[in-house]
mmCIF file of C-alpha atoms in Angstrom:
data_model
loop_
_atom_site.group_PDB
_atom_site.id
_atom_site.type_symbol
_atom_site.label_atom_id
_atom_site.label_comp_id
_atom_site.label_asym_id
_atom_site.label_seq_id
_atom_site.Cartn_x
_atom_site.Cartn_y
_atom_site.Cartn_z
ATOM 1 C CA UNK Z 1 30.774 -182.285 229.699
ATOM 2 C CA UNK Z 2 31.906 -184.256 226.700
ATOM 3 C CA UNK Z 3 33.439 -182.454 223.674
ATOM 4 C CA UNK Z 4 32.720 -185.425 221.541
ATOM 5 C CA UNK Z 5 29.848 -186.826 220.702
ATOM 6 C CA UNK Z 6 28.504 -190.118 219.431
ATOM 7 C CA UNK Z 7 25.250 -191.132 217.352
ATOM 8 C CA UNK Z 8 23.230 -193.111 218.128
ATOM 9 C CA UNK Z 9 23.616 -194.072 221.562
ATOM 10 C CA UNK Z 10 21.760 -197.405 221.032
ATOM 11 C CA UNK Z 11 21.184 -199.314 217.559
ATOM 12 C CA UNK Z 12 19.071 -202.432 217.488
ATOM 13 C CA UNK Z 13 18.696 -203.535 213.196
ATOM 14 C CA UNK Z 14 18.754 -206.393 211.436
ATOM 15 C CA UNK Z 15 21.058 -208.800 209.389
ATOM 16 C CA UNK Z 16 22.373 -207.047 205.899
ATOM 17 C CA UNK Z 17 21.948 -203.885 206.675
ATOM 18 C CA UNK Z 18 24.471 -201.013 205.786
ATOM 19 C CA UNK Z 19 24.640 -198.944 208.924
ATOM 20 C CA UNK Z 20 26.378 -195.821 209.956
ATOM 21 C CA UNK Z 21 27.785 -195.054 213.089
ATOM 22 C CA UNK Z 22 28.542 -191.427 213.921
ATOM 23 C CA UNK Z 23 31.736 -189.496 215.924
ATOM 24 C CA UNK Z 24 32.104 -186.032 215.941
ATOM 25 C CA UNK Z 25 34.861 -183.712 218.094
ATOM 26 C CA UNK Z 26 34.560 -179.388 218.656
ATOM 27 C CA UNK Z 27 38.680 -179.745 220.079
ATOM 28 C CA UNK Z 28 39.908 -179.670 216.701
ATOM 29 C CA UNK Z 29 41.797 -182.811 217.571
ATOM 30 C CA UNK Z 30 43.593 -184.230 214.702
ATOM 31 C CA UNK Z 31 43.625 -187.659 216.111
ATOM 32 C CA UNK Z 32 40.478 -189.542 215.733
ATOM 33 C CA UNK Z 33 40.411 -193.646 216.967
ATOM 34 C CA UNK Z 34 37.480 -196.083 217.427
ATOM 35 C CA UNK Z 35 37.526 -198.902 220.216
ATOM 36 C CA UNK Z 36 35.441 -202.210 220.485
ATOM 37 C CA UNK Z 37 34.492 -203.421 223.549
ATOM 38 C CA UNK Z 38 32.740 -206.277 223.948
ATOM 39 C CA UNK Z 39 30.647 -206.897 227.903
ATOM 40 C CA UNK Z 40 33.254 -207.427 230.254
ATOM 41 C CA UNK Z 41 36.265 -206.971 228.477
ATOM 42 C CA UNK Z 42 38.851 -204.814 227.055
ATOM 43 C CA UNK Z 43 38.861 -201.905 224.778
ATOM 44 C CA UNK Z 44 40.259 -202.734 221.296
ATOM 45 C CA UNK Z 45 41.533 -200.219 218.260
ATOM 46 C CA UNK Z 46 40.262 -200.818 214.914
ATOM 47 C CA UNK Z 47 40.407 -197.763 213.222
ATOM 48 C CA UNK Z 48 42.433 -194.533 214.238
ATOM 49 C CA UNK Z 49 43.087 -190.998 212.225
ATOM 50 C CA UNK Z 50 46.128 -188.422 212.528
ATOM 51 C CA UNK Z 51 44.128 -186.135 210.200
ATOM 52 C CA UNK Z 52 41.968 -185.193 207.234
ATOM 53 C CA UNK Z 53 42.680 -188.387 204.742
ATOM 54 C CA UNK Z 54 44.319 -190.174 207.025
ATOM 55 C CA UNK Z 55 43.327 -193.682 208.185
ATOM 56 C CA UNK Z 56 44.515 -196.808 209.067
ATOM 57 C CA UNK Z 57 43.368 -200.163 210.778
ATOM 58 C CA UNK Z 58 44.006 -200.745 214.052
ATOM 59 C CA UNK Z 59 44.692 -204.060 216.281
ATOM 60 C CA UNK Z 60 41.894 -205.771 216.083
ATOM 61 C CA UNK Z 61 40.623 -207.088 212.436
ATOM 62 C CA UNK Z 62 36.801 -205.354 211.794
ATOM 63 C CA UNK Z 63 35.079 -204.962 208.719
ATOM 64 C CA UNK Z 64 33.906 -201.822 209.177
ATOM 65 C CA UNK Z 65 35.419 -198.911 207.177
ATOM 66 C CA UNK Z 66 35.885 -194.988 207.987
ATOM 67 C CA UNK Z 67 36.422 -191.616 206.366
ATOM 68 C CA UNK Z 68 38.052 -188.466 207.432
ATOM 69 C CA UNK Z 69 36.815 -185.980 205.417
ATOM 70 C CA UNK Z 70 36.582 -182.956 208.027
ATOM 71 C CA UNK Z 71 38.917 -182.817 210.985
ATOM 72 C CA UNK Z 72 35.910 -182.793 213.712
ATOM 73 C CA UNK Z 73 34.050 -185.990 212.409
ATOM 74 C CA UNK Z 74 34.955 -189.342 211.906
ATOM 75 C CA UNK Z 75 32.179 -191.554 210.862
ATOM 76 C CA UNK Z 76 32.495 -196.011 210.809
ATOM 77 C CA UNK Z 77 30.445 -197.624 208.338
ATOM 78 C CA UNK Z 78 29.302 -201.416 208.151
ATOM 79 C CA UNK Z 79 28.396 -202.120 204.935
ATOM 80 C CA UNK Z 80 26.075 -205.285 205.263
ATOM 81 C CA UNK Z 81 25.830 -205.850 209.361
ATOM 82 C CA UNK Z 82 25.966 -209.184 210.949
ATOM 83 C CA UNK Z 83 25.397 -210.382 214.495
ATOM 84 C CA UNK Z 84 28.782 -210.900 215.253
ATOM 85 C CA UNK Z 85 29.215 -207.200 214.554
ATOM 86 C CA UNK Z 86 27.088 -206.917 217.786
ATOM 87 C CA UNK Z 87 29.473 -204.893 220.510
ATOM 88 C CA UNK Z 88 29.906 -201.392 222.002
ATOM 89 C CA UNK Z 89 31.961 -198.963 219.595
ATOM 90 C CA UNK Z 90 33.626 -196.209 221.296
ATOM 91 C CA UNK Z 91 35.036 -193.049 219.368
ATOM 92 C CA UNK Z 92 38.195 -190.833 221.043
ATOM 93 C CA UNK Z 93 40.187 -188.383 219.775
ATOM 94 C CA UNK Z 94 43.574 -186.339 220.998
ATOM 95 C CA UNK Z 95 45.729 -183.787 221.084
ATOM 96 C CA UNK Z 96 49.152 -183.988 218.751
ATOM 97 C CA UNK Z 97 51.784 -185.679 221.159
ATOM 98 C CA UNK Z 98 49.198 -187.589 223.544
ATOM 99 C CA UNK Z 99 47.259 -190.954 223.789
ATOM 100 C CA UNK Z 100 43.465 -191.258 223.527
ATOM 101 C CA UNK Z 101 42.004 -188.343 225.895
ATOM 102 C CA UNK Z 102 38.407 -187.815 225.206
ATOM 103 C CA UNK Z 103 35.620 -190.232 224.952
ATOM 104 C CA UNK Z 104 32.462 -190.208 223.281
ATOM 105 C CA UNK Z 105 29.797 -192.387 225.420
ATOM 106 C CA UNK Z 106 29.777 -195.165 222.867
ATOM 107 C CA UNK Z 107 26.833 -196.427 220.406
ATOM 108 C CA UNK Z 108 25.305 -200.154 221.863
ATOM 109 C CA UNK Z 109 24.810 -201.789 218.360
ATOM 110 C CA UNK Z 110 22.456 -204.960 218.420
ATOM 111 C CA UNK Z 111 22.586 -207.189 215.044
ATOM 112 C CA UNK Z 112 19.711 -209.081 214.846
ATOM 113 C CA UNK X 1 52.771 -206.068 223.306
ATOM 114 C CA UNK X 2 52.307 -205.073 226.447
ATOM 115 C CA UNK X 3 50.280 -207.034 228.789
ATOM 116 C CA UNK X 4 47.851 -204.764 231.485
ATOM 117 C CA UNK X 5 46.446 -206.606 234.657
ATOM 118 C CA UNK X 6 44.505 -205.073 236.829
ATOM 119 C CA UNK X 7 43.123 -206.592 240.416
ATOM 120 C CA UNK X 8 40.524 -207.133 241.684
ATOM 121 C CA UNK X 9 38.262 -207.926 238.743
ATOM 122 C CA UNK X 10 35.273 -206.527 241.188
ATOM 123 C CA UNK X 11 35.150 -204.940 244.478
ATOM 124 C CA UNK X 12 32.186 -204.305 246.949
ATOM 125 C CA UNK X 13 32.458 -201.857 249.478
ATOM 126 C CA UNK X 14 30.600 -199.842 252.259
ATOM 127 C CA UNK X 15 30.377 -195.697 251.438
ATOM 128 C CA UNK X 16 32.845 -194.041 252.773
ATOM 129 C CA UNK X 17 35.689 -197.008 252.930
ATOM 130 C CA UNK X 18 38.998 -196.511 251.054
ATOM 131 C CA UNK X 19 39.346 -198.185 248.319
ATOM 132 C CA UNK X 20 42.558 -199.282 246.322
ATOM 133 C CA UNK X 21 43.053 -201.130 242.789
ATOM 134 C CA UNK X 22 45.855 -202.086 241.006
ATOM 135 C CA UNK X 23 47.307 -202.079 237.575
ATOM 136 C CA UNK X 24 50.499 -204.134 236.503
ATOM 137 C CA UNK X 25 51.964 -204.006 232.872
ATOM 138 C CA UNK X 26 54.997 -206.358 231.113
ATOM 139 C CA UNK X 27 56.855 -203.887 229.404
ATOM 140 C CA UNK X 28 58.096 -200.000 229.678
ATOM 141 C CA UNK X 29 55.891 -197.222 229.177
ATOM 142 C CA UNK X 30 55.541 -193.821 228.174
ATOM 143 C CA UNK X 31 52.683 -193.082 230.262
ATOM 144 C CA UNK X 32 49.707 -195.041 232.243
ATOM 145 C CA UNK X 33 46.075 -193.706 231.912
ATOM 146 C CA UNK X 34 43.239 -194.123 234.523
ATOM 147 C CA UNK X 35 39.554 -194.041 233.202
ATOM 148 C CA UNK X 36 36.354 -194.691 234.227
ATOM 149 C CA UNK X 37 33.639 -196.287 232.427
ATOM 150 C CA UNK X 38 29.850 -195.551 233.979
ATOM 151 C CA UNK X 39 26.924 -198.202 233.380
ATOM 152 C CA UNK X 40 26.200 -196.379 229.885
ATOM 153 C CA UNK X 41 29.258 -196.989 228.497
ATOM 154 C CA UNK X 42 30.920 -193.493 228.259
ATOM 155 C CA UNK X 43 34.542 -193.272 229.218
ATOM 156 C CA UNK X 44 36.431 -190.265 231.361
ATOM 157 C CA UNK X 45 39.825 -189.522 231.592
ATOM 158 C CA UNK X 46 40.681 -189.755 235.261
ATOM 159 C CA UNK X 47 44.640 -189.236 235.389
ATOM 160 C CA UNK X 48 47.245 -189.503 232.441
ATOM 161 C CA UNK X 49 50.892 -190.193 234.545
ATOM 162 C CA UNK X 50 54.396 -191.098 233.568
ATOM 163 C CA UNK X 51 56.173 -190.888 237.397
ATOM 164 C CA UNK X 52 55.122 -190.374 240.759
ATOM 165 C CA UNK X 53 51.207 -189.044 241.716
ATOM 166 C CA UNK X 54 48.609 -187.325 240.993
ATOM 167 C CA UNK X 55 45.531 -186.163 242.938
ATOM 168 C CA UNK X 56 42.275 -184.764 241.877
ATOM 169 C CA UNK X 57 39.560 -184.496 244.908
ATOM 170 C CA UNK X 58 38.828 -187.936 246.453
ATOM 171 C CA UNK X 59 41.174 -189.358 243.727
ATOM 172 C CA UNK X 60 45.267 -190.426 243.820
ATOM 173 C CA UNK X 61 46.578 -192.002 241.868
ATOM 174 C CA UNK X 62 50.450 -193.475 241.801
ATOM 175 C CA UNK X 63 52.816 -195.074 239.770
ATOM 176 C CA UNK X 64 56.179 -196.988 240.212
ATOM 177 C CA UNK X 65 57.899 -197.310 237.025
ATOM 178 C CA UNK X 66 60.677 -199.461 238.223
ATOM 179 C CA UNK X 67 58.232 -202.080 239.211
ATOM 180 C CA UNK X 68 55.895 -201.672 236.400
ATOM 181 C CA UNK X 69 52.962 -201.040 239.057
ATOM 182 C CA UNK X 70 50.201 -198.006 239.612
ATOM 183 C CA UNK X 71 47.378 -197.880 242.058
ATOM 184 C CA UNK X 72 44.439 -195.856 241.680
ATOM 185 C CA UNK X 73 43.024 -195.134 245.886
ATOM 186 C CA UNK X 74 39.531 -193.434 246.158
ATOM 187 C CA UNK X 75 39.290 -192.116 249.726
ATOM 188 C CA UNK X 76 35.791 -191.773 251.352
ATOM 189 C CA UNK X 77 33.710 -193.622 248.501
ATOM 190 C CA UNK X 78 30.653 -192.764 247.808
ATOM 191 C CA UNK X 79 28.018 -194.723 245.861
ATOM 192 C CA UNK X 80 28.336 -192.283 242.731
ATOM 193 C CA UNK X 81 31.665 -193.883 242.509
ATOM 194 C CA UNK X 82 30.079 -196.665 241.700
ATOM 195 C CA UNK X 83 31.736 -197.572 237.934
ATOM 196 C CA UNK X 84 33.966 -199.994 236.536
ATOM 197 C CA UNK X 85 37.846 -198.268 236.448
ATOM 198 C CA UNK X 86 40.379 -199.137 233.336
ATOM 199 C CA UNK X 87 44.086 -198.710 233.496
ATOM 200 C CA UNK X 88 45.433 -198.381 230.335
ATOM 201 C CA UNK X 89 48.999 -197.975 229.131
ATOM 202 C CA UNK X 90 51.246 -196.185 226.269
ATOM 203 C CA UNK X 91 53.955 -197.009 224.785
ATOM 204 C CA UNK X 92 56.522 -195.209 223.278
ATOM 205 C CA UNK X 93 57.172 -191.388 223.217
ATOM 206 C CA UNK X 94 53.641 -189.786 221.124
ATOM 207 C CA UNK X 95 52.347 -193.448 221.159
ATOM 208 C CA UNK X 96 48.779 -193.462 219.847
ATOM 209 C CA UNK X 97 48.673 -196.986 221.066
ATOM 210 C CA UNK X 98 46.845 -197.661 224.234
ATOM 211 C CA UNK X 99 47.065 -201.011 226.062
ATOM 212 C CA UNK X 100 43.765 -201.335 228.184
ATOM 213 C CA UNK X 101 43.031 -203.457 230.868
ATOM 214 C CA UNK X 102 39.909 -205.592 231.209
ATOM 215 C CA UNK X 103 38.955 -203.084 234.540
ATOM 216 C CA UNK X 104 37.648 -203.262 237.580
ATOM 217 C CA UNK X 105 33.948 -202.986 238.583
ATOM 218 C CA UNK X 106 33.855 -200.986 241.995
ATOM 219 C CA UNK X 107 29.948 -201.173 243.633
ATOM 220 C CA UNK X 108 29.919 -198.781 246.510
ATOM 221 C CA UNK X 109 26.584 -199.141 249.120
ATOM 222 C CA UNK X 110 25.531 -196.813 251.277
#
């Protein structure tokens, strides 16, 4: 049963919008990442945490932004949404000393 | 950067047939991770390994570091295995950074 959890699961909205997806973690993990993974392909870092106010960007350029206000959640924002923000985002967090571990089961956002 | 292949890009089998797939990477590693990805998206850790194997059930898998090779082996599938399988690696002692492959959908029919 997952430990980390992801809101929503599926987000259909249109152009402009400022939209807020949702990751939070009971482990008390201090590492927080987020992944985007387009159909078919591979799983790419654009954001990742080693704490409370601590971020950074990962790999992969995005527009989105994050916080890390609390240790268990670690929202990503979009502030105006566009359809080539359309993908799956994927939220993971870890223990000190290891990789990604956990898995939330993603949210499917739609950009009309 | 490290490059991750995996083969095949999608396998069919019959239930109950063992299955192999395959993960090569470019450079050294501090450890390979096996996942699996259901239809809905959601991700589980399968295996984290640095050396050698690792079994869990119906599950081994193996690595050979020296070769820069693992192989994940499901014995006696089962359509619930059904699911598409990423290898991804790590690099670099604590690394945060994981390498993913693109993954492997496995379809098992009864």
């Amino acid at each position: 049963e997952a430990d980390i959890y992801q809101t929503p699961r599926y987000l259909v909205i249109g152009t402009g919008k400022k939209i807020t997806l949702e990751c939070s973690q009971t482990m008390g993990h201090d590492k927080m990442y987020w992944y985007q993974q387009d159909p078919g392909m591979e799983l790419h870092l654009i954001h990742y945490s080693y704490g409370v106010n601590s971020t950074e960007k990962g790999d992969l350029s995005s527009e989105s932004t994050v916080s890390r206000i609390r240790t268990e959640h670690f929202p990503l924002t979009l502030e105006s949404a566009r359809p080539s923000h359309t993908s799956q985002y994927l939220c993971a967090s870890s223990e000190a000393g290891f990789p990604p571990q956990h898995f939330g089961d993603g949210t499917r956002l739609s950009i009309l | 950067k490290n490059e991750v292949e995996q083969s095949p890009q999608n396998l069919t089998a019959q239930e109950g047939e063992f299955i192999t797939i395959n993960c090569s990477y470019s450079v050294g590693i501090s450890a390979l991770h096996w996942l699996q990805q259901h239809p809905g998206g959601g991700i589980v850790s399968l295996f984290m390994l640095s050396s050698g194997k690792k079994k869990h059930g119906r599950l081994i898998a193996t690595i050979n570091i020296q070769e820069k090779h693992s192989s994940l082996h499901i014995t006696a599938s089962h359509p619930r295995d059904s699911a598409v399988y990423i290898c991804a690696v790590a690099s670099g002692a604590g690394s945060y950074q994981l390498t993913f492959g693109k993954g492997t959908k496995l379809s098992v029919i009864p």
